C-alpha cells in the first residue's frame, strides 16, 4: 500500500465519452518543445496534467456532498493469507511505507498493511513527508528514523541490521552526529506545529497505535476504522484545512 496505488474515483468519470471531457477535467495537454541535435529525439514532450477541475469535483466545499470513492489498484503482489501457515515473502514495498517485517524479510500478514496505512496517512496529511525522516528513502535512513521514534526493535531484527553501530550503541542509544538530530527526529504527530496543538496530539496518539514493532500488537483494519475520531472524518474540526484529506484516509482504510 502506497500513494501511487491509491486512486480517486468520481461518478463523473463514467460520463466521459470524448477528448473534450478529458480536457474539461484534466486540462489541455501541456506541450514543451524539446531541443536536441539528435535526429531521434522527440520534437516536443507532453507534461503531466494538472487535474484541478477534477480535484474540485472530488473535493467540493465542506457544505456540499462529495461522491468521491477511493480505489486501491495493482494487486500484483497480493496473496492469500492463511493464519496457520506463516508466509515468507519478498515484498517489493517502497521502503518508506514498509513495515519492519518486510524490511527484514520476516513472516508477513495483514498487519503490514496497517503499518503502511499509518505511513500513507502521514504522507497525505504532511504533504509528502516520510513518517520516519529520510532524505533519500534508503534502508539506512528509514531504520535510523524508526529507532529514533520507536526505540530499539526486537533483537531478531536488531541483529540483522549490521550497520546499526554507525548510529546507535547496543542498547539503542544514539551515538551518531548530534547536529543531524534536529533534522531527523520529530514527534510522530508533528504535522501542525503551533497552529493546531490539539490536532497534533490526536494524530500522534493515533499513529502510535498503528506503528508497533510486533505485528500482533497492531489493530486490524476494522479496528483502525473504529479508532478514527468522527470529527476528523466529518471535517467539523478544521474543515477548510484537513477535512477532505482525513475523509479520504477513512475511505481508504475501509477498503483495506
PDB file of C-alpha atoms in Angstrom:
ATOM      1  CA  UNK A   1       0.000   0.000   0.000  1.00  0.00           C
ATOM      2  CA  UNK A   2       1.402   3.379  -1.045  1.00  0.00           C
ATOM      3  CA  UNK A   3       0.019   6.610  -2.567  1.00  0.00           C
ATOM      4  CA  UNK A   4       0.687   5.510  -6.145  1.00  0.00           C
ATOM      5  CA  UNK A   5      -1.699   2.578  -5.957  1.00  0.00           C
ATOM      6  CA  UNK A   6      -4.454   4.632  -4.336  1.00  0.00           C
ATOM      7  CA  UNK A   7      -6.782   6.238  -6.861  1.00  0.00           C
ATOM      8  CA  UNK A   8      -9.579   8.795  -6.631  1.00  0.00           C
ATOM      9  CA  UNK A   9     -12.790   7.873  -8.413  1.00  0.00           C
ATOM     10  CA  UNK A  10     -15.780  10.110  -9.047  1.00  0.00           C
ATOM     11  CA  UNK A  11     -19.011   9.105 -10.858  1.00  0.00           C
ATOM     12  CA  UNK A  12     -18.277  11.908 -13.321  1.00  0.00           C
ATOM     13  CA  UNK A  13     -15.712   9.586 -14.905  1.00  0.00           C
ATOM     14  CA  UNK A  14     -18.459   7.260 -16.117  1.00  0.00           C
ATOM     15  CA  UNK A  15     -19.903  10.011 -18.291  1.00  0.00           C
ATOM     16  CA  UNK A  16     -16.660  10.840 -20.093  1.00  0.00           C
ATOM     17  CA  UNK A  17     -17.117   9.976 -23.748  1.00  0.00           C
ATOM     18  CA  UNK A  18     -14.757  12.219 -25.699  1.00  0.00           C
ATOM     19  CA  UNK A  19     -11.440  14.026 -25.592  1.00  0.00           C
ATOM     20  CA  UNK A  20     -13.391  17.188 -24.770  1.00  0.00           C
ATOM     21  CA  UNK A  21     -14.498  15.610 -21.490  1.00  0.00           C
ATOM     22  CA  UNK A  22     -10.921  14.702 -20.666  1.00  0.00           C
ATOM     23  CA  UNK A  23      -9.742  18.227 -21.440  1.00  0.00           C
ATOM     24  CA  UNK A  24     -12.546  19.716 -19.355  1.00  0.00           C
ATOM     25  CA  UNK A  25     -11.437  17.979 -16.182  1.00  0.00           C
ATOM     26  CA  UNK A  26      -7.729  17.440 -16.738  1.00  0.00           C
ATOM     27  CA  UNK A  27      -6.947  20.488 -18.822  1.00  0.00           C
ATOM     28  CA  UNK A  28      -5.463  20.795 -22.291  1.00  0.00           C
ATOM     29  CA  UNK A  29      -2.226  18.897 -22.961  1.00  0.00           C
ATOM     30  CA  UNK A  30       0.772  20.917 -21.832  1.00  0.00           C
ATOM     31  CA  UNK A  31       3.378  20.759 -24.566  1.00  0.00           C
ATOM     32  CA  UNK A  32       7.030  21.648 -24.098  1.00  0.00           C
ATOM     33  CA  UNK A  33       9.367  21.873 -27.058  1.00  0.00           C
ATOM     34  CA  UNK A  34      12.394  19.609 -26.886  1.00  0.00           C
ATOM     35  CA  UNK A  35      15.560  20.958 -28.466  1.00  0.00           C
ATOM     36  CA  UNK A  36      18.153  18.328 -29.311  1.00  0.00           C
ATOM     37  CA  UNK A  37      20.751  17.713 -32.000  1.00  0.00           C
ATOM     38  CA  UNK A  38      19.780  14.066 -32.173  1.00  0.00           C
ATOM     39  CA  UNK A  39      17.591  13.130 -35.111  1.00  0.00           C
ATOM     40  CA  UNK A  40      15.928  10.504 -32.949  1.00  0.00           C
ATOM     41  CA  UNK A  41      14.890  12.890 -30.182  1.00  0.00           C
ATOM     42  CA  UNK A  42      11.228  13.952 -29.975  1.00  0.00           C
ATOM     43  CA  UNK A  43      10.264  17.418 -31.140  1.00  0.00           C
ATOM     44  CA  UNK A  44       8.231  18.008 -28.003  1.00  0.00           C
ATOM     45  CA  UNK A  45       7.121  16.317 -24.792  1.00  0.00           C
ATOM     46  CA  UNK A  46       3.715  16.161 -23.111  1.00  0.00           C
ATOM     47  CA  UNK A  47       3.871  17.197 -19.479  1.00  0.00           C
ATOM     48  CA  UNK A  48       1.732  15.764 -16.679  1.00  0.00           C
ATOM     49  CA  UNK A  49      -1.830  17.006 -16.436  1.00  0.00           C
ATOM     50  CA  UNK A  50      -2.951  19.454 -13.764  1.00  0.00           C
ATOM     51  CA  UNK A  51      -6.345  17.974 -12.852  1.00  0.00           C
ATOM     52  CA  UNK A  52      -7.553  20.969 -10.846  1.00  0.00           C
ATOM     53  CA  UNK A  53     -11.143  20.783 -12.094  1.00  0.00           C
ATOM     54  CA  UNK A  54     -11.347  17.060 -11.389  1.00  0.00           C
ATOM     55  CA  UNK A  55      -9.969  17.597  -7.897  1.00  0.00           C
ATOM     56  CA  UNK A  56     -12.622  20.237  -7.302  1.00  0.00           C
ATOM     57  CA  UNK A  57     -15.244  17.670  -8.270  1.00  0.00           C
ATOM     58  CA  UNK A  58     -13.763  15.205  -5.793  1.00  0.00           C
ATOM     59  CA  UNK A  59     -13.307  17.738  -3.005  1.00  0.00           C
ATOM     60  CA  UNK A  60     -16.252  20.152  -3.096  1.00  0.00           C
ATOM     61  CA  UNK A  61     -16.903  22.818  -0.435  1.00  0.00           C
ATOM     62  CA  UNK A  62     -17.447  21.442   3.058  1.00  0.00           C
ATOM     63  CA  UNK A  63     -21.200  22.057   2.934  1.00  0.00           C
ATOM     64  CA  UNK A  64     -21.583  20.092  -0.313  1.00  0.00           C
ATOM     65  CA  UNK A  65     -21.797  16.328  -0.677  1.00  0.00           C
ATOM     66  CA  UNK A  66     -18.921  14.516  -2.330  1.00  0.00           C
ATOM     67  CA  UNK A  67     -19.366  11.190  -4.102  1.00  0.00           C
ATOM     68  CA  UNK A  68     -15.662  10.538  -4.188  1.00  0.00           C
ATOM     69  CA  UNK A  69     -14.503   6.948  -3.814  1.00  0.00           C
ATOM     70  CA  UNK A  70     -11.048   5.652  -3.040  1.00  0.00           C
ATOM     71  CA  UNK A  71      -9.855   2.746  -5.172  1.00  0.00           C
ATOM     72  CA  UNK A  72      -6.881   0.536  -4.427  1.00  0.00           C
ATOM     73  CA  UNK A  73      -5.214  -0.799  -7.566  1.00  0.00           C
ATOM     74  CA  UNK A  74      -2.262  -3.003  -8.513  1.00  0.00           C
ATOM     75  CA  UNK A  75      -2.752  -6.268  -6.684  1.00  0.00           C
ATOM     76  CA  UNK A  76       0.234  -7.865  -8.391  1.00  0.00           C
ATOM     77  CA  UNK A  77       1.811  -8.791  -5.058  1.00  0.00           C
ATOM     78  CA  UNK A  78      -1.348  -9.608  -3.146  1.00  0.00           C
ATOM     79  CA  UNK A  79      -1.609 -13.081  -1.681  1.00  0.00           C
ATOM     80  CA  UNK A  80      -3.984 -15.209   0.323  1.00  0.00           C
ATOM     81  CA  UNK A  81      -3.125 -15.071   4.000  1.00  0.00           C
ATOM     82  CA  UNK A  82      -3.600 -18.296   5.928  1.00  0.00           C
ATOM     83  CA  UNK A  83      -3.039 -17.703   9.682  1.00  0.00           C
ATOM     84  CA  UNK A  84      -1.987 -21.293  10.293  1.00  0.00           C
ATOM     85  CA  UNK A  85       0.724 -21.082   7.633  1.00  0.00           C
ATOM     86  CA  UNK A  86       3.302 -18.298   8.139  1.00  0.00           C
ATOM     87  CA  UNK A  87       4.155 -16.529   4.899  1.00  0.00           C
ATOM     88  CA  UNK A  88       7.768 -15.786   3.992  1.00  0.00           C
ATOM     89  CA  UNK A  89       7.584 -13.480   1.008  1.00  0.00           C
ATOM     90  CA  UNK A  90       9.873 -10.929  -0.574  1.00  0.00           C
ATOM     91  CA  UNK A  91       7.672  -7.840  -0.749  1.00  0.00           C
ATOM     92  CA  UNK A  92       8.676  -5.029  -3.091  1.00  0.00           C
ATOM     93  CA  UNK A  93       7.035  -2.360  -0.961  1.00  0.00           C
ATOM     94  CA  UNK A  94       8.633   1.073  -1.149  1.00  0.00           C
ATOM     95  CA  UNK A  95      10.792   1.293   1.976  1.00  0.00           C
ATOM     96  CA  UNK A  96       9.197   4.470   3.327  1.00  0.00           C
ATOM     97  CA  UNK A  97       5.881   2.579   3.632  1.00  0.00           C
ATOM     98  CA  UNK A  98       7.277  -0.850   4.534  1.00  0.00           C
ATOM     99  CA  UNK A  99       6.695  -2.493   7.896  1.00  0.00           C
ATOM    100  CA  UNK A 100       9.828  -3.776   9.672  1.00  0.00           C
ATOM    101  CA  UNK A 101       8.893  -7.398   8.997  1.00  0.00           C
ATOM    102  CA  UNK A 102       9.011  -6.528   5.287  1.00  0.00           C
ATOM    103  CA  UNK A 103      12.361  -4.745   5.548  1.00  0.00           C
ATOM    104  CA  UNK A 104      13.916  -7.626   7.491  1.00  0.00           C
ATOM    105  CA  UNK A 105      12.278 -10.304   5.308  1.00  0.00           C
ATOM    106  CA  UNK A 106      10.366 -11.892   8.179  1.00  0.00           C
ATOM    107  CA  UNK A 107       6.951 -13.565   8.107  1.00  0.00           C
ATOM    108  CA  UNK A 108       4.245 -11.221   6.858  1.00  0.00           C
ATOM    109  CA  UNK A 109       0.490 -10.879   7.212  1.00  0.00           C
ATOM    110  CA  UNK A 110      -2.334  -8.303   7.126  1.00  0.00           C
ATOM    111  CA  UNK A 111      -0.676  -6.231   9.863  1.00  0.00           C
ATOM    112  CA  UNK A 112       1.849  -4.930   7.339  1.00  0.00           C
ATOM    113  CA  UNK A 113      -0.985  -3.020   5.627  1.00  0.00           C
ATOM    114  CA  UNK A 114      -1.865  -1.302   8.897  1.00  0.00           C
ATOM    115  CA  UNK A 115       1.722  -0.080   9.235  1.00  0.00           C
ATOM    116  CA  UNK A 116       1.686   1.072   5.615  1.00  0.00           C
ATOM    117  CA  UNK A 117      -1.602   2.889   6.173  1.00  0.00           C
ATOM    118  CA  UNK A 118      -0.033   4.872   9.022  1.00  0.00           C
ATOM    119  CA  UNK A 119       2.816   5.891   6.723  1.00  0.00           C
ATOM    120  CA  UNK A 120       0.420   6.784   3.896  1.00  0.00           C
ATOM    121  CA  UNK A 121      -1.801   8.804   6.222  1.00  0.00           C
ATOM    122  CA  UNK A 122       1.196  10.773   7.453  1.00  0.00           C
ATOM    123  CA  UNK A 123       2.293  11.257   3.848  1.00  0.00           C
ATOM    124  CA  UNK A 124      -1.118  12.655   2.840  1.00  0.00           C
ATOM    125  CA  UNK A 125      -1.523  14.948   5.835  1.00  0.00           C
ATOM    126  CA  UNK A 126       2.032  16.258   5.844  1.00  0.00           C
ATOM    127  CA  UNK A 127       2.331  16.963   2.136  1.00  0.00           C
ATOM    128  CA  UNK A 128       4.572  14.082   1.019  1.00  0.00           C
ATOM    129  CA  UNK A 129       6.814  13.807   4.078  1.00  0.00           C
ATOM    130  CA  UNK A 130       8.145  10.487   5.342  1.00  0.00           C
ATOM    131  CA  UNK A 131       6.912   9.299   8.734  1.00  0.00           C
ATOM    132  CA  UNK A 132      10.419   8.099   9.538  1.00  0.00           C
ATOM    133  CA  UNK A 133      12.548  11.036   8.448  1.00  0.00           C
ATOM    134  CA  UNK A 134      14.524  10.251   5.340  1.00  0.00           C
ATOM    135  CA  UNK A 135      16.126  12.293   2.586  1.00  0.00           C
ATOM    136  CA  UNK A 136      16.516   9.530   0.020  1.00  0.00           C
ATOM    137  CA  UNK A 137      14.264   6.756   1.322  1.00  0.00           C
ATOM    138  CA  UNK A 138      17.165   4.353   1.857  1.00  0.00           C
ATOM    139  CA  UNK A 139      17.012   1.392   4.206  1.00  0.00           C
ATOM    140  CA  UNK A 140      19.618   3.000   6.478  1.00  0.00           C
ATOM    141  CA  UNK A 141      17.667   6.233   6.811  1.00  0.00           C
ATOM    142  CA  UNK A 142      14.311   4.544   7.370  1.00  0.00           C
ATOM    143  CA  UNK A 143      15.674   2.215  10.057  1.00  0.00           C
ATOM    144  CA  UNK A 144      17.502   5.078  11.732  1.00  0.00           C
ATOM    145  CA  UNK A 145      14.288   7.110  11.858  1.00  0.00           C
ATOM    146  CA  UNK A 146      12.347   4.107  13.148  1.00  0.00           C
ATOM    147  CA  UNK A 147      14.682   3.542  16.081  1.00  0.00           C
ATOM    148  CA  UNK A 148      14.789   7.236  16.962  1.00  0.00           C
ATOM    149  CA  UNK A 149      10.999   7.401  17.131  1.00  0.00           C
ATOM    150  CA  UNK A 150      10.028   3.937  18.346  1.00  0.00           C
ATOM    151  CA  UNK A 151      13.099   2.713  20.178  1.00  0.00           C
ATOM    152  CA  UNK A 152      15.154  -0.412  19.722  1.00  0.00           C
ATOM    153  CA  UNK A 153      13.399  -3.138  17.677  1.00  0.00           C
ATOM    154  CA  UNK A 154      13.276  -6.815  18.705  1.00  0.00           C
ATOM    155  CA  UNK A 155      16.706  -8.463  18.845  1.00  0.00           C
ATOM    156  CA  UNK A 156      15.976 -10.726  15.864  1.00  0.00           C
ATOM    157  CA  UNK A 157      15.698  -7.646  13.663  1.00  0.00           C
ATOM    158  CA  UNK A 158      18.220  -5.502  15.519  1.00  0.00           C
ATOM    159  CA  UNK A 159      20.960  -8.058  14.973  1.00  0.00           C
ATOM    160  CA  UNK A 160      20.230  -8.235  11.237  1.00  0.00           C
ATOM    161  CA  UNK A 161      20.991  -4.538  10.855  1.00  0.00           C
ATOM    162  CA  UNK A 162      24.747  -4.853  10.509  1.00  0.00           C
ATOM    163  CA  UNK A 163      25.487  -1.112  10.220  1.00  0.00           C
ATOM    164  CA  UNK A 164      23.455  -0.049  13.259  1.00  0.00           C
ATOM    165  CA  UNK A 165      26.702   0.753  15.077  1.00  0.00           C
ATOM    166  CA  UNK A 166      27.099   3.843  12.910  1.00  0.00           C
ATOM    167  CA  UNK A 167      24.157   5.407  14.720  1.00  0.00           C
ATOM    168  CA  UNK A 168      23.357   3.533  17.934  1.00  0.00           C
ATOM    169  CA  UNK A 169      25.050   1.638  20.738  1.00  0.00           C
ATOM    170  CA  UNK A 170      23.977  -1.889  21.664  1.00  0.00           C
ATOM    171  CA  UNK A 171      21.116  -0.549  23.790  1.00  0.00           C
ATOM    172  CA  UNK A 172      19.692   1.583  21.004  1.00  0.00           C
ATOM    173  CA  UNK A 173      21.041   4.893  22.294  1.00  0.00           C
ATOM    174  CA  UNK A 174      22.035   7.475  19.678  1.00  0.00           C
ATOM    175  CA  UNK A 175      25.788   7.856  19.142  1.00  0.00           C
ATOM    176  CA  UNK A 176      25.679   9.456  15.701  1.00  0.00           C
ATOM    177  CA  UNK A 177      26.129  13.066  14.674  1.00  0.00           C
ATOM    178  CA  UNK A 178      24.156  15.185  17.153  1.00  0.00           C
ATOM    179  CA  UNK A 179      23.866  18.026  14.655  1.00  0.00           C
ATOM    180  CA  UNK A 180      21.705  15.783  12.460  1.00  0.00           C
ATOM    181  CA  UNK A 181      19.155  15.035  15.169  1.00  0.00           C
ATOM    182  CA  UNK A 182      17.196  18.238  14.643  1.00  0.00           C
ATOM    183  CA  UNK A 183      16.593  17.189  11.036  1.00  0.00           C
ATOM    184  CA  UNK A 184      15.707  13.548  11.547  1.00  0.00           C
ATOM    185  CA  UNK A 185      13.992  13.416  14.945  1.00  0.00           C
ATOM    186  CA  UNK A 186      10.479  14.766  15.266  1.00  0.00           C
ATOM    187  CA  UNK A 187       7.298  13.577  17.029  1.00  0.00           C
ATOM    188  CA  UNK A 188       5.028  11.216  15.139  1.00  0.00           C
ATOM    189  CA  UNK A 189       2.286  13.796  15.025  1.00  0.00           C
ATOM    190  CA  UNK A 190       4.417  16.797  14.062  1.00  0.00           C
ATOM    191  CA  UNK A 191       2.156  17.910  11.243  1.00  0.00           C
ATOM    192  CA  UNK A 192       0.523  21.037  12.513  1.00  0.00           C
ATOM    193  CA  UNK A 193       3.133  22.773  14.645  1.00  0.00           C
ATOM    194  CA  UNK A 194       1.940  25.535  16.945  1.00  0.00           C
ATOM    195  CA  UNK A 195      -1.184  26.202  14.871  1.00  0.00           C
ATOM    196  CA  UNK A 196      -3.124  23.077  15.899  1.00  0.00           C
ATOM    197  CA  UNK A 197      -1.569  21.587  19.065  1.00  0.00           C
ATOM    198  CA  UNK A 198      -4.695  19.573  19.916  1.00  0.00           C
ATOM    199  CA  UNK A 199      -4.769  18.023  16.461  1.00  0.00           C
ATOM    200  CA  UNK A 200      -1.089  17.157  16.654  1.00  0.00           C
ATOM    201  CA  UNK A 201      -1.686  15.263  19.888  1.00  0.00           C
ATOM    202  CA  UNK A 202      -4.568  13.294  18.352  1.00  0.00           C
ATOM    203  CA  UNK A 203      -2.530  12.335  15.303  1.00  0.00           C
ATOM    204  CA  UNK A 204       0.428  11.268  17.423  1.00  0.00           C
ATOM    205  CA  UNK A 205      -1.722   9.075  19.662  1.00  0.00           C
ATOM    206  CA  UNK A 206      -3.416   7.510  16.642  1.00  0.00           C
ATOM    207  CA  UNK A 207      -0.238   6.761  14.693  1.00  0.00           C
ATOM    208  CA  UNK A 208       1.486   5.393  17.794  1.00  0.00           C
ATOM    209  CA  UNK A 209      -1.114   2.625  17.949  1.00  0.00           C
ATOM    210  CA  UNK A 210      -0.504   1.616  14.343  1.00  0.00           C
ATOM    211  CA  UNK A 211       3.295   1.556  14.148  1.00  0.00           C
ATOM    212  CA  UNK A 212       4.061  -1.162  16.682  1.00  0.00           C
ATOM    213  CA  UNK A 213       7.056  -3.374  16.033  1.00  0.00           C
ATOM    214  CA  UNK A 214       5.139  -6.530  16.953  1.00  0.00           C
ATOM    215  CA  UNK A 215       2.519  -7.118  14.230  1.00  0.00           C
ATOM    216  CA  UNK A 216       0.289  -8.799  16.811  1.00  0.00           C
ATOM    217  CA  UNK A 217       0.040  -5.528  18.726  1.00  0.00           C
ATOM    218  CA  UNK A 218      -1.251  -3.558  15.759  1.00  0.00           C
ATOM    219  CA  UNK A 219      -5.005  -3.136  15.362  1.00  0.00           C
ATOM    220  CA  UNK A 220      -6.858  -4.761  12.497  1.00  0.00           C
ATOM    221  CA  UNK A 221      -8.099  -2.614   9.613  1.00  0.00           C
ATOM    222  CA  UNK A 222     -11.613  -2.767  11.066  1.00  0.00           C
ATOM    223  CA  UNK A 223     -10.322  -1.629  14.445  1.00  0.00           C
ATOM    224  CA  UNK A 224      -8.416   1.214  12.788  1.00  0.00           C
ATOM    225  CA  UNK A 225     -11.637   2.402  11.171  1.00  0.00           C
ATOM    226  CA  UNK A 226     -13.417   2.457  14.520  1.00  0.00           C
ATOM    227  CA  UNK A 227     -10.499   4.328  16.116  1.00  0.00           C
ATOM    228  CA  UNK A 228     -10.667   7.302  13.733  1.00  0.00           C
ATOM    229  CA  UNK A 229     -12.274  10.275  15.537  1.00  0.00           C
ATOM    230  CA  UNK A 230     -15.549  11.229  13.879  1.00  0.00           C
ATOM    231  CA  UNK A 231     -14.670  14.919  13.859  1.00  0.00           C
ATOM    232  CA  UNK A 232     -11.701  14.133  11.606  1.00  0.00           C
ATOM    233  CA  UNK A 233     -13.916  12.467   9.065  1.00  0.00           C
ATOM    234  CA  UNK A 234     -16.758  14.975   9.061  1.00  0.00           C
ATOM    235  CA  UNK A 235     -14.446  17.944   8.612  1.00  0.00           C
ATOM    236  CA  UNK A 236     -16.000  19.647  11.655  1.00  0.00           C
ATOM    237  CA  UNK A 237     -12.711  20.186  13.457  1.00  0.00           C
ATOM    238  CA  UNK A 238     -10.657  22.117  10.912  1.00  0.00           C
ATOM    239  CA  UNK A 239     -12.855  21.772   7.819  1.00  0.00           C
ATOM    240  CA  UNK A 240     -11.142  24.183   5.473  1.00  0.00           C
ATOM    241  CA  UNK A 241      -7.726  22.653   6.034  1.00  0.00           C
ATOM    242  CA  UNK A 242      -7.892  18.946   6.791  1.00  0.00           C
ATOM    243  CA  UNK A 243     -11.469  17.720   6.370  1.00  0.00           C
ATOM    244  CA  UNK A 244     -11.034  16.424   2.817  1.00  0.00           C
ATOM    245  CA  UNK A 245      -7.678  14.742   3.418  1.00  0.00           C
ATOM    246  CA  UNK A 246      -8.886  12.990   6.577  1.00  0.00           C
ATOM    247  CA  UNK A 247     -12.103  11.907   4.879  1.00  0.00           C
ATOM    248  CA  UNK A 248     -10.026  10.291   2.131  1.00  0.00           C
ATOM    249  CA  UNK A 249      -7.988   8.460   4.786  1.00  0.00           C
ATOM    250  CA  UNK A 250     -11.145   6.997   6.269  1.00  0.00           C
ATOM    251  CA  UNK A 251     -12.400   5.793   2.891  1.00  0.00           C
ATOM    252  CA  UNK A 252      -9.004   4.307   2.215  1.00  0.00           C
ATOM    253  CA  UNK A 253      -8.773   2.254   5.406  1.00  0.00           C
ATOM    254  CA  UNK A 254     -12.334   0.983   4.904  1.00  0.00           C
ATOM    255  CA  UNK A 255     -11.134  -0.598   1.640  1.00  0.00           C
ATOM    256  CA  UNK A 256      -8.061  -2.326   3.101  1.00  0.00           C
TER     257      UNK A 256
END
